[in-house]
Short mmCIF file of C-alpha atoms and ligand atoms in Angstrom, two decimals:
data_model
loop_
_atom_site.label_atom_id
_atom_site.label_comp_id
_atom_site.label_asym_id
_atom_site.label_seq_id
_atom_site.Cartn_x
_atom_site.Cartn_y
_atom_site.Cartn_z
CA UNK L 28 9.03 -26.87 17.67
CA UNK L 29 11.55 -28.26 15.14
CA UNK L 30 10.49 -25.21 13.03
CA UNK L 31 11.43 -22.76 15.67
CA UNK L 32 15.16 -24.36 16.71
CA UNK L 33 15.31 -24.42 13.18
CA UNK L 34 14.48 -20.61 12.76
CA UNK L 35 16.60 -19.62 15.80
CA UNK L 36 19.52 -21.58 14.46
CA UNK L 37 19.74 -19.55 10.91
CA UNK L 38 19.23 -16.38 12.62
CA UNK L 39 21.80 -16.71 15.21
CA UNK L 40 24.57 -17.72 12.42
CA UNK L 41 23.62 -15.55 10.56
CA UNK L 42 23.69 -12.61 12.74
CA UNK L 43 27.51 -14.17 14.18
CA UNK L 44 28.85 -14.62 10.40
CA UNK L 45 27.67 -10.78 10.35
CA UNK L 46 29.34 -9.44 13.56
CA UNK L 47 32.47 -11.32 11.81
CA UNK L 48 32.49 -9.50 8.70
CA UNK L 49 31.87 -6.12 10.64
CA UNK L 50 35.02 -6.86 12.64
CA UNK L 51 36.98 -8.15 9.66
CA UNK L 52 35.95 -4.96 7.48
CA UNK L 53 34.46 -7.46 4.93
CA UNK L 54 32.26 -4.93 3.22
CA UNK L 55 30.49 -7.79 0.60
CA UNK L 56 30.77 -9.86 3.31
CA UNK L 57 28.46 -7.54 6.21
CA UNK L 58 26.19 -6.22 2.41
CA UNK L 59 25.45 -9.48 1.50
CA UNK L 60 24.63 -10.86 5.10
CA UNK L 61 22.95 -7.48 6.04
CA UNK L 62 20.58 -8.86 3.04
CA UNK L 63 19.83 -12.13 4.23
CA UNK L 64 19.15 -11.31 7.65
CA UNK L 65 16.37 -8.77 6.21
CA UNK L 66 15.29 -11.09 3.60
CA UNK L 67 14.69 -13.86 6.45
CA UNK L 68 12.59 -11.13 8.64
CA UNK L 69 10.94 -9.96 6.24
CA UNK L 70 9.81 -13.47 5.21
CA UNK L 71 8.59 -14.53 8.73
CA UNK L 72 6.94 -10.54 8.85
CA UNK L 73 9.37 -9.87 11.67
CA UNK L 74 9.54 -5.97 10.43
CA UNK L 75 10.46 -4.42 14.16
CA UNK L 76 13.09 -6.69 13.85
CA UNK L 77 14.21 -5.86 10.19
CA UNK L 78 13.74 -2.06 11.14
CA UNK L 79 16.12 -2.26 13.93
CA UNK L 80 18.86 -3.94 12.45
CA UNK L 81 18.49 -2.47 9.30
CA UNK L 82 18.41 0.94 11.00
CA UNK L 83 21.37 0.24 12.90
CA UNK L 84 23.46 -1.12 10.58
CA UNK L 85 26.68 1.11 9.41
CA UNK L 86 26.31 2.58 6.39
CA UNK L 87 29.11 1.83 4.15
CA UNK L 88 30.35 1.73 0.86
CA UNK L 89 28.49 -0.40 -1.39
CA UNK L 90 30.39 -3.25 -3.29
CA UNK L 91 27.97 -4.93 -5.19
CA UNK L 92 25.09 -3.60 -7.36
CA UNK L 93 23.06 -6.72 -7.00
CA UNK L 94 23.05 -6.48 -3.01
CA UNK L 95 22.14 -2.78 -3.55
CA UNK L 96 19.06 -3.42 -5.59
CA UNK L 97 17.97 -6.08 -3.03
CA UNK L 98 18.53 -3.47 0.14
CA UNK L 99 16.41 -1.13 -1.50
CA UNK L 100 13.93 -3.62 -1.81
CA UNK L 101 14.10 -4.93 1.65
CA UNK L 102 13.94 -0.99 2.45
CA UNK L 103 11.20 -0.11 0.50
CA UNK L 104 9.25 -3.24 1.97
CA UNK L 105 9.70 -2.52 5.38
CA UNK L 106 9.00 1.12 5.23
CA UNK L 107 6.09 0.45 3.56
CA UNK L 108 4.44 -1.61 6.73
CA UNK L 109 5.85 1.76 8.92
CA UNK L 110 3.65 3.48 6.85
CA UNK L 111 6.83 5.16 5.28
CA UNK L 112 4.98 5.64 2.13
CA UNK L 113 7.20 8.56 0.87
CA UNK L 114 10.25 7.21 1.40
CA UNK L 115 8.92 3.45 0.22
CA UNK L 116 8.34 4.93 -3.12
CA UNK L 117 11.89 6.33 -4.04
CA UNK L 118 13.38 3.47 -2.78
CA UNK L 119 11.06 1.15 -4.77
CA UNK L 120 11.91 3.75 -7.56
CA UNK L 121 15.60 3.49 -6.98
CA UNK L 122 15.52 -0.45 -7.51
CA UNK L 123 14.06 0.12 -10.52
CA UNK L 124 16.13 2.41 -11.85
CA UNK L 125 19.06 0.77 -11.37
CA UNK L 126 18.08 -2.40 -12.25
CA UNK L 127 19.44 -4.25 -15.40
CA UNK L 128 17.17 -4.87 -18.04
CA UNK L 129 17.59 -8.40 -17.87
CA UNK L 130 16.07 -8.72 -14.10
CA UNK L 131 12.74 -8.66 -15.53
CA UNK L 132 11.32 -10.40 -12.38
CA UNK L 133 13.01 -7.92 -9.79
CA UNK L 134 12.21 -5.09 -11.68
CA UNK L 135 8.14 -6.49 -12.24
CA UNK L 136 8.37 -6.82 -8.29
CA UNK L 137 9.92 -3.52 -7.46
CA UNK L 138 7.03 -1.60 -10.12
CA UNK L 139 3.98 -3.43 -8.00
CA UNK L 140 5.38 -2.03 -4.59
CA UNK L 141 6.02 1.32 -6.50
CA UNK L 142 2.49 1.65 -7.43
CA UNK L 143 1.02 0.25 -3.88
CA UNK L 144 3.14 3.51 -2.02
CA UNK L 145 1.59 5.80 -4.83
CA UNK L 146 -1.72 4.34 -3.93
CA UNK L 147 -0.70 5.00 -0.21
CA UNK L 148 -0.15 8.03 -0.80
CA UNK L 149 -3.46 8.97 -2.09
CA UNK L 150 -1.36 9.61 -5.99
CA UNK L 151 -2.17 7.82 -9.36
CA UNK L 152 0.57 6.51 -10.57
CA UNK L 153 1.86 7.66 -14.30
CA UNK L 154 0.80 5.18 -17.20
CA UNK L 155 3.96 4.60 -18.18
CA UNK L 156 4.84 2.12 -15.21
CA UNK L 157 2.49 -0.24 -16.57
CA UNK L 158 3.51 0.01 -19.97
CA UNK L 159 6.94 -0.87 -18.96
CA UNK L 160 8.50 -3.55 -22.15
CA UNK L 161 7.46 -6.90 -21.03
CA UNK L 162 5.96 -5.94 -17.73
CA UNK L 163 2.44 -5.21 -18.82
CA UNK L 164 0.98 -8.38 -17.91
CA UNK L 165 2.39 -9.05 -15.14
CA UNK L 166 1.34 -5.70 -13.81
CA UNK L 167 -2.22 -6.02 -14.87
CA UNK L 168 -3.83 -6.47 -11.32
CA UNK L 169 -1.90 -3.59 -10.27
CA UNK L 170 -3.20 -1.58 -12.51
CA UNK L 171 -7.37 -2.53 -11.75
CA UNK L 172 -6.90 -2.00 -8.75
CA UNK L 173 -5.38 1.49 -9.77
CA UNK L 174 -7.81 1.78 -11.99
CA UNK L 175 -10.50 1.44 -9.02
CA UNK L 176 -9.04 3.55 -6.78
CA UNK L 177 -9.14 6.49 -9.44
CA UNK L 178 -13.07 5.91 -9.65
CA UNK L 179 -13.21 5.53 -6.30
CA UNK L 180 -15.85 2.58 -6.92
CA UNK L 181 -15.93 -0.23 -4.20
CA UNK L 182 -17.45 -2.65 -5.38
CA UNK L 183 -15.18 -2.35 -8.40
CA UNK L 184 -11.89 -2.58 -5.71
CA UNK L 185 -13.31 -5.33 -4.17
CA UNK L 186 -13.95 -7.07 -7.26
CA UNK L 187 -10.21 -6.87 -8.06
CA UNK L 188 -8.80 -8.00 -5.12
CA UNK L 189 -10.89 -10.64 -5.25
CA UNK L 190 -9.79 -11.19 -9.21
CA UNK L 191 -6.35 -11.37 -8.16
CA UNK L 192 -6.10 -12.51 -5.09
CA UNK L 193 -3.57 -15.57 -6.04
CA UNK L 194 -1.31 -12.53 -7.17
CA UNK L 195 -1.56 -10.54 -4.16
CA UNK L 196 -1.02 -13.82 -1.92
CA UNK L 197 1.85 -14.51 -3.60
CA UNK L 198 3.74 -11.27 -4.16
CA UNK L 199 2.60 -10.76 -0.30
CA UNK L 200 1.36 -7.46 -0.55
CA UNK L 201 -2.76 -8.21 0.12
CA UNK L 202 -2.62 -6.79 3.98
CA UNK L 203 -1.07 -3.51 2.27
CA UNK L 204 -3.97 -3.39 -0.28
CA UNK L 205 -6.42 -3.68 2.60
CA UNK L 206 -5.41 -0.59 3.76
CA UNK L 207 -6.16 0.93 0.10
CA UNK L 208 -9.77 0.43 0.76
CA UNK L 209 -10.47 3.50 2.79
CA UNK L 210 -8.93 5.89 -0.06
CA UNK L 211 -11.05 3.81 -2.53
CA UNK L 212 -14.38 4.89 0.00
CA UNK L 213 -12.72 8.46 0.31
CA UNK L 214 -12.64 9.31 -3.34
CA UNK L 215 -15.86 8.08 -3.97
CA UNK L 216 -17.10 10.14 -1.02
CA UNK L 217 -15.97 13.14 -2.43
CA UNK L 218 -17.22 12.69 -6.24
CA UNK L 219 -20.85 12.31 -3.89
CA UNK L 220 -20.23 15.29 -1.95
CA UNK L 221 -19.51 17.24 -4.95
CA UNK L 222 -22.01 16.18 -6.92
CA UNK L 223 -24.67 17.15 -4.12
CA UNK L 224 -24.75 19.76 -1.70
CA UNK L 225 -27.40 17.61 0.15
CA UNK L 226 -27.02 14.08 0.30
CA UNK L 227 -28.64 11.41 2.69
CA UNK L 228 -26.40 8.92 4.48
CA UNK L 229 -28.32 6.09 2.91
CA UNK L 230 -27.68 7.14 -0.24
CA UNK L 231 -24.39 7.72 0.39
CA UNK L 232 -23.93 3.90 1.10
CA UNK L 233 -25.88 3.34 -1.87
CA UNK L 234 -24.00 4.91 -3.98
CA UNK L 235 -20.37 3.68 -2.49
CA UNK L 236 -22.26 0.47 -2.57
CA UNK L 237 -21.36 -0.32 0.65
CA UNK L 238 -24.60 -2.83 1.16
CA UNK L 239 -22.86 -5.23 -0.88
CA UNK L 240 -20.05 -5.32 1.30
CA UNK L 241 -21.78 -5.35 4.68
CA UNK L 242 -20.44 -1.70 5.36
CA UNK L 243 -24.23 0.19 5.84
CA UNK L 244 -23.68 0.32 9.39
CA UNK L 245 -20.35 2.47 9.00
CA UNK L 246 -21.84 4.31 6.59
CA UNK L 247 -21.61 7.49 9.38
CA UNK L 248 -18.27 6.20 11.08
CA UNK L 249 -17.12 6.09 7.43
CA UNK L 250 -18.02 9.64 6.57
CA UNK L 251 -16.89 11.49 9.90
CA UNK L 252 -13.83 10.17 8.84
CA UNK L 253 -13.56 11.44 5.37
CA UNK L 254 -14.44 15.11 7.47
CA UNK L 255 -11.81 14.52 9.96
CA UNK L 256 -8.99 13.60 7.40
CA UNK L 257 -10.01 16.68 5.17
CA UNK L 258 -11.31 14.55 2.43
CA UNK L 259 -14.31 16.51 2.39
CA UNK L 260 -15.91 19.56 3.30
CA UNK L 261 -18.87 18.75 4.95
CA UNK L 262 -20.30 17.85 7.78
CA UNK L 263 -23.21 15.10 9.09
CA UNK L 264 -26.58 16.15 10.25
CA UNK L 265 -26.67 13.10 12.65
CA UNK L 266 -30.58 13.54 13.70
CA UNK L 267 -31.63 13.10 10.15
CA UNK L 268 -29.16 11.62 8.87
CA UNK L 269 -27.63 14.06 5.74
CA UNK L 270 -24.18 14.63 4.27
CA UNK L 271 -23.81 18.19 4.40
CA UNK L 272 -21.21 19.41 1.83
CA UNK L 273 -19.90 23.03 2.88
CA UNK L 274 -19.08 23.59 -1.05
CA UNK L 275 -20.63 26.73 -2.21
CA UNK L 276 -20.66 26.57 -5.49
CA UNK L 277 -23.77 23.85 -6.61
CA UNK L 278 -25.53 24.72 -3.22
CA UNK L 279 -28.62 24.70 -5.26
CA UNK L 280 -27.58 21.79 -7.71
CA UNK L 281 -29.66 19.01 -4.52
CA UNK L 282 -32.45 17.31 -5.68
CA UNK L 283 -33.37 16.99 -2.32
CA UNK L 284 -36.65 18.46 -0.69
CA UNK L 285 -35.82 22.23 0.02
CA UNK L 286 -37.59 22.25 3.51
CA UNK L 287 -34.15 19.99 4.19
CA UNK L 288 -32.53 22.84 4.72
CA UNK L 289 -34.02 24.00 7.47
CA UNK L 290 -31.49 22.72 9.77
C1 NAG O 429 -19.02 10.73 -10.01
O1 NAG O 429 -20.39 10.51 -9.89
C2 NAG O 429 -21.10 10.55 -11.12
C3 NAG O 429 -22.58 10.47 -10.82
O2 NAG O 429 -22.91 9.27 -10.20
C4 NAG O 429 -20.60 9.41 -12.01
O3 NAG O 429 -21.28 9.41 -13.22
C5 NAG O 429 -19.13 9.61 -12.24
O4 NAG O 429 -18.61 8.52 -12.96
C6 NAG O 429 -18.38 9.71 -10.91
N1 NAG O 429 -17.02 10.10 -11.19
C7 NAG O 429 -16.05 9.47 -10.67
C8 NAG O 429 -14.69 9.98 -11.00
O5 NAG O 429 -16.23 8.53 -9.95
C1 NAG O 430 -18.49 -7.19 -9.29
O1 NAG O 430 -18.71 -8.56 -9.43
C2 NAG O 430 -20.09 -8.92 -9.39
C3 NAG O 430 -20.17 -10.43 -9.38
O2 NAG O 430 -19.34 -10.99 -10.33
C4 NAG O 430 -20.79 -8.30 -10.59
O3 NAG O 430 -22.13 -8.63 -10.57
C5 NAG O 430 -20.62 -6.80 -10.52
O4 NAG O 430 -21.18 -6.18 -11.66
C6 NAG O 430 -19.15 -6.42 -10.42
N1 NAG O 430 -19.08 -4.99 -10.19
C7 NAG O 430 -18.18 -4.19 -10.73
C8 NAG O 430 -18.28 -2.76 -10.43
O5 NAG O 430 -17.31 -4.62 -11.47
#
């Protein structure tokens, strides 16, 4: 209760002490509160919110570097739960760019989001963001769980997150690597589908390891969407349960029973 009065109160000054500097042509003034208010959202995951002031606000000449490099960051954040992915990553990229060298901690915060929205996005990010000078520790769990989502190995992902989950709680970005694990599942989908032209379901979830995360029974809501989404060419023989891939070129390269493919 106290909490809440408490919330209102800093929200509603906030927003007033902004309408004042609009009206007074305060520039710093409307940057600088424009940043708190989104800062304050973003911290109680109020994104609608953030989005729709944020979206509405003027645009105007910025005065201060420092409340630049934080808008992008608010930006980046909140485009990144809209599923913005695109348009998180340059303005992730941005911050970074035009951050000074000496805002080590910004700039280690601005690279993590930068590689989640090239995770997103279904791209590996370059090496060379995690070899950034003094950053390479500190970037570490971003880069296993890169590192998983290139092998497209599950358990491996899972294994990570779990590794690191202190850092992910506290740089708040563990619901946006949930989302990650479906590209981890589609990549190694497709390295099994290549691999075979005939492949049963169950050893499809074998091989994605999907037992050991109590993910057999999706094995075939899994897959249909990997089809759907283009991931793959194949398609499911649901009576007997086989991954089809449409690939011509190792149709003979199964292992499988021939008198399988008299479908
Ligand atoms: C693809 O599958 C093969 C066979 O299991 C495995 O050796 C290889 O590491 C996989 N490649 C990737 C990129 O996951
Ligand atoms: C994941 O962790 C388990 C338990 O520590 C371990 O047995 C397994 O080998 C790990 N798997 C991978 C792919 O790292």
């Amino acid at each position: 209760m106290f909490f809440r009065k408490c919330f209102t109160f800093i929200f509603r000054n906030l927003l007033e002490w902004y309408s004042v500097a609009a009206v007074n042509h305060d520039e710093l003034g409307q940057e600088t509160l424009l940043n708190l208010l989104l800062r304050n959202y973003l911290h109680y995951n109020l994104y609608e919110q953030a989005e729709k002031l944020r979206s509405k606000a003027p645009k105007i000449l910025t005065r201060s570097n420092k409340q630049t490099l934080r808008y992008l960051f608010y930006t980046g954040k909140i485009q990144t739960i809209r599923l913005a992915y695109t348009d998180a990553k340059e303005s992730f990229q941005q911050a970074v760019l035009r951050a000074p060298v000496a805002a080590r901690g910004f700039r280690i915060q601005c690279s993590k989001w930068a590689v989640l929205a090239h995770l997103l996005l279904g791209e590996i990010p370059e090496k060379t963001i995690f070899m950034q000078t003094g950053m390479k520790r500190a970037l570490r769990p971003y880069f296993e769980l890169t590192n998983a989502l290139r092998i497209g190995d599950l358990e491996l992902f899972c294994n990570v997150t779990e590794m690191f989950s202190g850092t992910f709680i506290s740089d708040r970005t563990k619901n946006v690597i949930v989302r990650l694990q479906h590209s981890v599942i589609r990549t190694g989908l497709c390295n099994s589908s290549i691999s075979y032209s005939l492949i049963s379901l169950a050893e499809v979830a074998d091989r994605l390891k999907l037992h050991s995360r109590n993910l057999l029974p999706d094995v075939e809501n899994i897959v249909s969407k990997a089809i759907h989404d283009g991931a793959i060419n194949a398609k499911i023989d649901h009576a007997n349960g086989w991954l089809i891939s449409k690939e011509t070129r190792d149709i003979y390269a199964t292992a499988e029973p021939q008198a399988a493919f008299q479908l």
